Amino acid sequence: MSYAIIGFGHIGQALAKKFASKNIEVAVATKRDPESLASAAAGIGPTVIPKRLSEAVKADTIFVAALFGAHWEVAKTLPSWNGKTIVDVTNAFGVPPEQLDGLPSSKAVAKLYTGAKLVKGFNHLGAAVLDQEPAVHGGKRVVFLSSDDDGAAEEIGKLAETLGFAPVYLGGLSEGGMLVQARGNTWGHLIFEDFVKFDD
Ligand SMILES: NC(=O)c1ccc[n+]([C@@H]2O[C@H](COP(=O)([O-])OP(=O)(O)OC[C@H]3O[C@@H](n4cnc5c(N)ncnc54)[C@H](OP(=O)(O)O)[C@@H]3O)[C@@H](O)[C@H]2O)c1
């Protein structure tokens, strides 16, 4: 299984740290040359590998942690996304719902990546919190996952556990996804709620 993170700002780097902390290789990419990411990537760890966007999207599982509108550009980099899993980490704050045909934001995004399975997740915590070690107060920080594909949600849930988080499944993109998304200038009820799960 190979991994990539598209977007290497606050959220992309916070995610990259989690991969690095578990010694898991992850490609990172923006629209810029990979050389411009080299110093920041090296500062996080040797398993964080800057690549061109066109190379990074070859990964099996791709976190999109760029601004919401970037989905429309990223999705054009491959003619088909068959067999891949996209993790939508973006928030569509400030995007008028009518621009998305009234759909939940991740439903609108899912339509762009033809053939991919899409999981909405890792998007509800502020960057400063996501950046922290996920083992806190004797428990594990919760990340919410929503998907219309149960298998993909399970796969990303296992990855979240490997990265040190406690995944909580919220259901499909039109049900659970609504709780952890931005719609216009409003936020779903679970956005920015920082929960910790304790072992039984
Ligand atoms: N910040 C938060 O607290 C927070 C919390 C939860 C979710 N989010 C969501 O996470 C996403 C990223 O937020 P952020 O705070 O990390 O933003 P950021 O610090 O501004 O970083 C955005 C990154 O995306 C890259 N990028 C922009 N357009 C791109 C494109 N078309 N293709 C590839 N890469 C592109 C940027 O590259 P350049 O530097 O070259 O422009 C930059 O590396 C947003 O959708 C945001 O809503 C943010």
XYZ file of N, CA and C in Angstrom, residues 48-177:
390
model
N 9.297 10.958 4.469
C 8.426 11.940 3.804
C 9.120 12.365 2.509
N 8.552 11.948 1.376
C 9.244 12.073 0.093
C 8.520 13.082 -0.822
N 9.128 14.246 -1.058
C 8.499 15.191 -1.990
C 8.491 14.633 -3.418
N 7.363 14.792 -4.085
C 7.242 14.332 -5.479
C 6.472 15.356 -6.279
N 6.549 15.211 -7.587
C 5.658 16.006 -8.438
C 4.243 15.492 -8.235
N 3.292 16.403 -8.423
C 1.887 16.015 -8.260
C 1.551 14.803 -9.139
N 2.050 14.831 -10.390
C 1.732 13.750 -11.333
C 2.289 12.405 -10.866
N 3.366 12.430 -10.073
C 3.946 11.190 -9.526
C 3.219 10.791 -8.242
N 2.926 11.778 -7.410
C 2.306 11.489 -6.105
C 0.951 10.814 -6.270
N 0.208 11.201 -7.301
C -1.143 10.632 -7.468
C -1.111 9.165 -7.892
N 0.091 8.622 -8.095
C 0.197 7.183 -8.405
C 0.007 6.323 -7.150
N 0.005 6.954 -5.978
C -0.164 6.199 -4.732
C -1.550 5.553 -4.683
N -1.663 4.510 -3.853
C -2.956 3.819 -3.697
C -3.945 4.675 -2.901
N -3.427 5.332 -1.883
C -4.287 6.121 -0.985
C -3.767 7.544 -0.959
N -4.652 8.478 -1.279
C -4.217 9.861 -1.470
C -5.035 10.786 -0.572
N -4.352 11.423 0.363
C -4.995 12.434 1.207
C -4.964 13.753 0.441
N -6.097 14.399 0.295
C -6.093 15.728 -0.317
C -6.267 16.756 0.808
N -5.156 17.432 1.102
C -5.105 18.398 2.206
C -4.715 19.765 1.661
N -5.284 20.092 0.501
C -5.085 21.419 -0.098
C -6.387 22.193 0.078
N -6.443 23.404 -0.409
C -7.684 24.160 -0.294
C -8.772 23.460 -1.106
N -10.015 23.622 -0.672
C -11.124 22.867 -1.250
C -11.138 22.929 -2.784
N -10.938 24.122 -3.332
C -11.010 24.297 -4.779
C -9.955 23.513 -5.528
N -8.883 23.091 -4.839
C -7.806 22.336 -5.494
C -8.295 20.985 -6.002
N -9.384 20.464 -5.416
C -9.890 19.163 -5.883
C -10.119 19.171 -7.395
N -10.612 20.307 -7.900
C -10.958 20.361 -9.315
C -9.697 20.253 -10.179
N -8.576 20.746 -9.661
C -7.298 20.614 -10.388
C -6.692 19.238 -10.182
N -6.667 18.780 -8.943
C -6.036 17.487 -8.637
C -6.746 16.374 -9.405
N -8.067 16.432 -9.435
C -8.839 15.350 -10.075
C -8.531 15.227 -11.559
N -8.035 16.315 -12.154
C -7.729 16.270 -13.597
C -6.393 15.605 -13.890
N -5.612 15.306 -12.862
C -4.268 14.775 -13.109
C -4.278 13.308 -13.538
N -5.413 12.625 -13.366
C -5.511 11.243 -13.838
C -6.851 11.066 -14.567
N -6.858 10.284 -15.636
C -8.126 10.062 -16.342
C -9.062 9.147 -15.557
N -8.470 8.248 -14.762
C -9.284 7.339 -13.962
C -8.622 7.133 -12.607
N -9.444 7.017 -11.596
C -8.939 6.826 -10.233
C -9.316 5.439 -9.722
N -9.565 4.547 -10.684
C -9.961 3.180 -10.323
C -8.987 2.558 -9.340
N -9.519 1.946 -8.296
C -8.685 1.223 -7.342
C -8.064 2.099 -6.271
N -8.248 3.411 -6.388
C -7.608 4.303 -5.409
C -8.613 4.767 -4.359
N -8.058 5.144 -3.221
C -8.880 5.722 -2.160
C -8.438 7.155 -1.936
N -9.391 8.060 -2.022
C -9.126 9.479 -1.755
C -9.618 9.791 -0.346
N -8.774 10.413 0.447
C -9.212 10.892 1.762
C -9.377 12.404 1.652
N -10.612 12.847 1.798
C -10.908 14.277 1.653
C -10.752 14.964 3.009
N -9.653 15.710 3.124
C -9.338 16.395 4.384
C -9.761 17.869 4.305
N -10.348 18.255 3.180
C -10.651 19.673 2.977
C -11.948 20.086 3.677
N -12.081 21.370 3.883
C -13.335 21.951 4.357
C -13.751 23.034 3.367
N -15.039 22.978 2.979
C -15.529 23.896 1.942
C -16.075 25.178 2.560
N -15.384 25.688 3.571
C -15.910 26.883 4.246
C -15.960 28.056 3.271
N -17.107 28.721 3.242
C -17.254 29.903 2.382
C -17.680 29.590 0.959
N -17.782 28.291 0.629
C -18.212 27.927 -0.730
C -19.742 27.876 -0.744
N -20.391 28.671 -1.581
C -21.855 28.672 -1.603
C -22.384 27.271 -1.975
N -23.331 26.721 -1.198
C -23.845 25.367 -1.470
C -24.353 25.204 -2.900
N -24.893 26.287 -3.478
C -25.414 26.153 -4.846
C -24.303 25.857 -5.854
N -23.059 26.267 -5.505
C -21.919 25.935 -6.394
C -21.663 24.439 -6.408
N -22.154 23.753 -5.383
C -21.959 22.301 -5.257
C -23.272 21.570 -5.537
N -24.160 22.224 -6.269
C -25.491 21.670 -6.570
C -26.232 21.267 -5.298
N -25.924 21.955 -4.204
C -26.602 21.665 -2.937
C -26.122 20.394 -2.256
N -25.122 19.724 -2.839
C -24.642 18.449 -2.274
C -23.764 18.693 -1.051
N -23.694 17.698 -0.132
C -22.648 17.768 0.903
C -21.302 17.882 0.196
N -20.354 18.622 0.791
C -19.124 18.946 0.054
C -18.384 17.700 -0.443
N -18.295 16.669 0.383
C -17.534 15.484 -0.052
C -18.272 14.683 -1.116
N -19.610 14.800 -1.164
C -20.374 14.169 -2.249
C -20.013 14.838 -3.571
N -19.901 16.172 -3.525
C -19.530 16.915 -4.732
C -18.120 16.529 -5.168
N -17.225 16.384 -4.188
C -15.828 16.025 -4.475
C -15.741 14.607 -5.032
N -16.522 13.689 -4.464
C -16.455 12.277 -4.876
C -16.751 12.133 -6.371
N -17.612 13.000 -6.885
C -17.977 12.901 -8.308
C -16.810 13.222 -9.231
N -15.821 13.951 -8.701
C -14.687 14.376 -9.534
C -13.701 13.249 -9.795
N -13.546 12.346 -8.823
C -12.514 11.299 -8.886
C -13.142 10.003 -9.415
N -13.290 9.951 -10.740
C -13.996 8.830 -11.360
C -13.355 7.496 -10.983
N -14.152 6.631 -10.401
C -13.675 5.280 -10.073
C -13.076 5.144 -8.685
N -12.817 6.257 -8.005
C -12.182 6.169 -6.674
C -13.218 5.914 -5.584
N -12.736 5.384 -4.471
C -13.536 5.334 -3.245
C -13.138 6.577 -2.448
N -14.087 7.240 -1.844
C -13.744 8.473 -1.125
C -14.158 8.377 0.341
N -13.235 8.761 1.186
C -13.486 8.808 2.626
C -13.264 10.240 3.080
N -14.246 10.763 3.799
C -14.052 12.101 4.388
C -13.475 11.891 5.788
N -12.381 12.544 6.088
C -11.816 12.331 7.411
C -10.614 13.200 7.694
N -10.191 13.233 8.933
C -9.029 13.987 9.423
C -9.232 15.491 9.214
N -10.471 15.912 8.919
C -10.717 17.318 8.562
C -11.364 18.114 9.688
N -11.676 17.460 10.810
C -12.501 18.188 11.780
C -11.677 18.876 12.865
N -10.366 18.578 12.929
C -9.525 19.189 13.968
C -8.769 20.382 13.394
N -8.584 21.402 14.198
C -7.738 22.508 13.780
C -6.311 22.008 13.583
N -5.571 22.668 12.713
C -4.222 22.197 12.363
C -3.319 22.071 13.585
N -3.461 23.014 14.532
C -2.575 22.989 15.702
C -2.837 21.754 16.566
N -4.065 21.269 16.557
C -4.409 20.064 17.329
C -3.972 18.820 16.559
N -4.281 18.792 15.260
C -3.892 17.632 14.442
C -2.375 17.440 14.449
N -1.678 18.531 14.604
C -0.218 18.503 14.601
C 0.352 17.773 15.826
N -0.448 17.697 16.895
C 0.060 17.117 18.146
C 0.084 15.596 18.079
N 0.807 15.035 19.014
C 0.833 13.583 19.224
C -0.601 13.110 19.527
N -1.114 12.091 18.811
C -2.519 11.701 19.030
C -2.783 10.884 20.295
N -1.725 10.425 20.964
C -1.920 9.741 22.247
C -1.974 10.811 23.335
N -3.185 11.036 23.886
C -3.346 12.117 24.870
C -4.172 11.658 26.066
N -3.831 12.151 27.222
C -4.603 11.892 28.451
C -4.855 10.407 28.666
N -3.932 9.558 28.250
C -4.115 8.109 28.440
C -5.057 7.487 27.426
N -5.466 8.237 26.425
C -6.331 7.700 25.365
C -5.798 8.116 24.003
N -6.668 7.982 22.990
C -6.248 8.344 21.627
C -7.219 9.361 21.046
N -6.652 10.334 20.371
C -7.481 11.398 19.779
C -8.379 10.799 18.689
N -9.631 11.205 18.683
C -10.614 10.692 17.724
C -10.502 11.430 16.393
N -10.573 10.642 15.307
C -10.826 11.236 13.990
C -12.122 10.626 13.458
N -12.948 11.457 12.871
C -14.226 11.006 12.328
C -14.049 10.631 10.862
N -14.660 9.502 10.478
C -14.589 9.044 9.090
C -16.001 8.832 8.557
N -16.230 9.277 7.335
C -17.515 9.051 6.663
C -17.218 8.592 5.250
N -18.022 7.657 4.750
C -17.826 7.204 3.374
C -19.072 6.484 2.903
N -19.279 6.495 1.602
C -20.362 5.686 1.037
C -19.865 4.283 0.727
N -18.595 4.022 1.016
C -17.993 2.702 0.774
C -17.473 2.174 2.110
N -18.174 1.182 2.649
C -17.807 0.685 3.985
C -16.387 0.126 4.010
N -16.000 -0.539 2.914
C -14.658 -1.132 2.854
C -13.579 -0.061 2.921
N -13.813 1.027 2.220
C -12.824 2.121 2.218
C -12.755 2.772 3.595
N -13.912 2.927 4.244
C -13.924 3.520 5.587
C -13.133 2.630 6.546
N -13.308 1.308 6.380
C -12.587 0.373 7.257
C -11.080 0.461 7.011
N -10.723 0.526 5.731
C -9.288 0.613 5.360
C -8.660 1.876 5.954
N -9.339 3.002 5.841
C -8.773 4.254 6.370
C -8.837 4.258 7.901
N -9.830 3.558 8.444
C -9.892 3.413 9.902
C -8.671 2.671 10.430
N -8.300 1.596 9.725
C -7.107 0.835 10.151
C -5.862 1.717 10.043
N -5.793 2.483 8.974
C -4.643 3.386 8.812
C -4.632 4.425 9.942
N -5.806 4.963 10.261
C -5.886 5.958 11.348
C -5.373 5.342 12.649
N -5.750 4.081 12.890
C -5.263 3.404 14.109
C -3.747 3.255 14.061
N -3.237 2.860 12.899
C -1.787 2.707 12.754
C -1.073 4.025 13.024
N -1.706 5.124 12.620
C -1.087 6.444 12.813
C -1.274 6.959 14.242
N -2.023 6.200 15.046
C -2.138 6.545 16.470
C -3.469 7.131 16.898
N -4.420 7.236 15.951
C -5.717 7.841 16.265
C -6.765 6.775 16.590
N -7.887 7.239 17.135
C -9.051 6.375 17.335
C -10.102 6.782 16.304
N -10.332 5.932 15.281
C -11.329 6.309 14.272
C -12.752 6.099 14.787
N -13.633 7.004 14.451
C -15.060 6.841 14.754
C -15.813 7.002 13.435
N -16.583 5.959 13.083
C -17.307 5.956 11.809
C -18.652 6.649 11.985
N -18.941 7.550 11.079
C -20.184 8.322 11.188
C -21.217 7.923 10.149
N -20.868 7.018 9.234
C -21.817 6.621 8.200
C -21.483 7.253 6.858
N -22.503 7.346 6.001
C -22.288 7.824 4.637
C -22.005 9.319 4.563
N -21.619 9.752 3.366
C -21.252 11.163 3.182
C -22.441 12.103 3.375
N -23.641 11.611 3.094
C -24.827 12.468 3.252
C -25.380 12.426 4.661
N -24.879 11.492 5.475
C -25.359 11.422 6.866
C -24.217 11.933 7.773
N -23.229 11.055 8.005
C -22.115 11.417 8.876
C -21.334 12.603 8.362
N -21.147 12.620 7.051
C -20.341 13.694 6.466
C -20.881 15.073 6.792
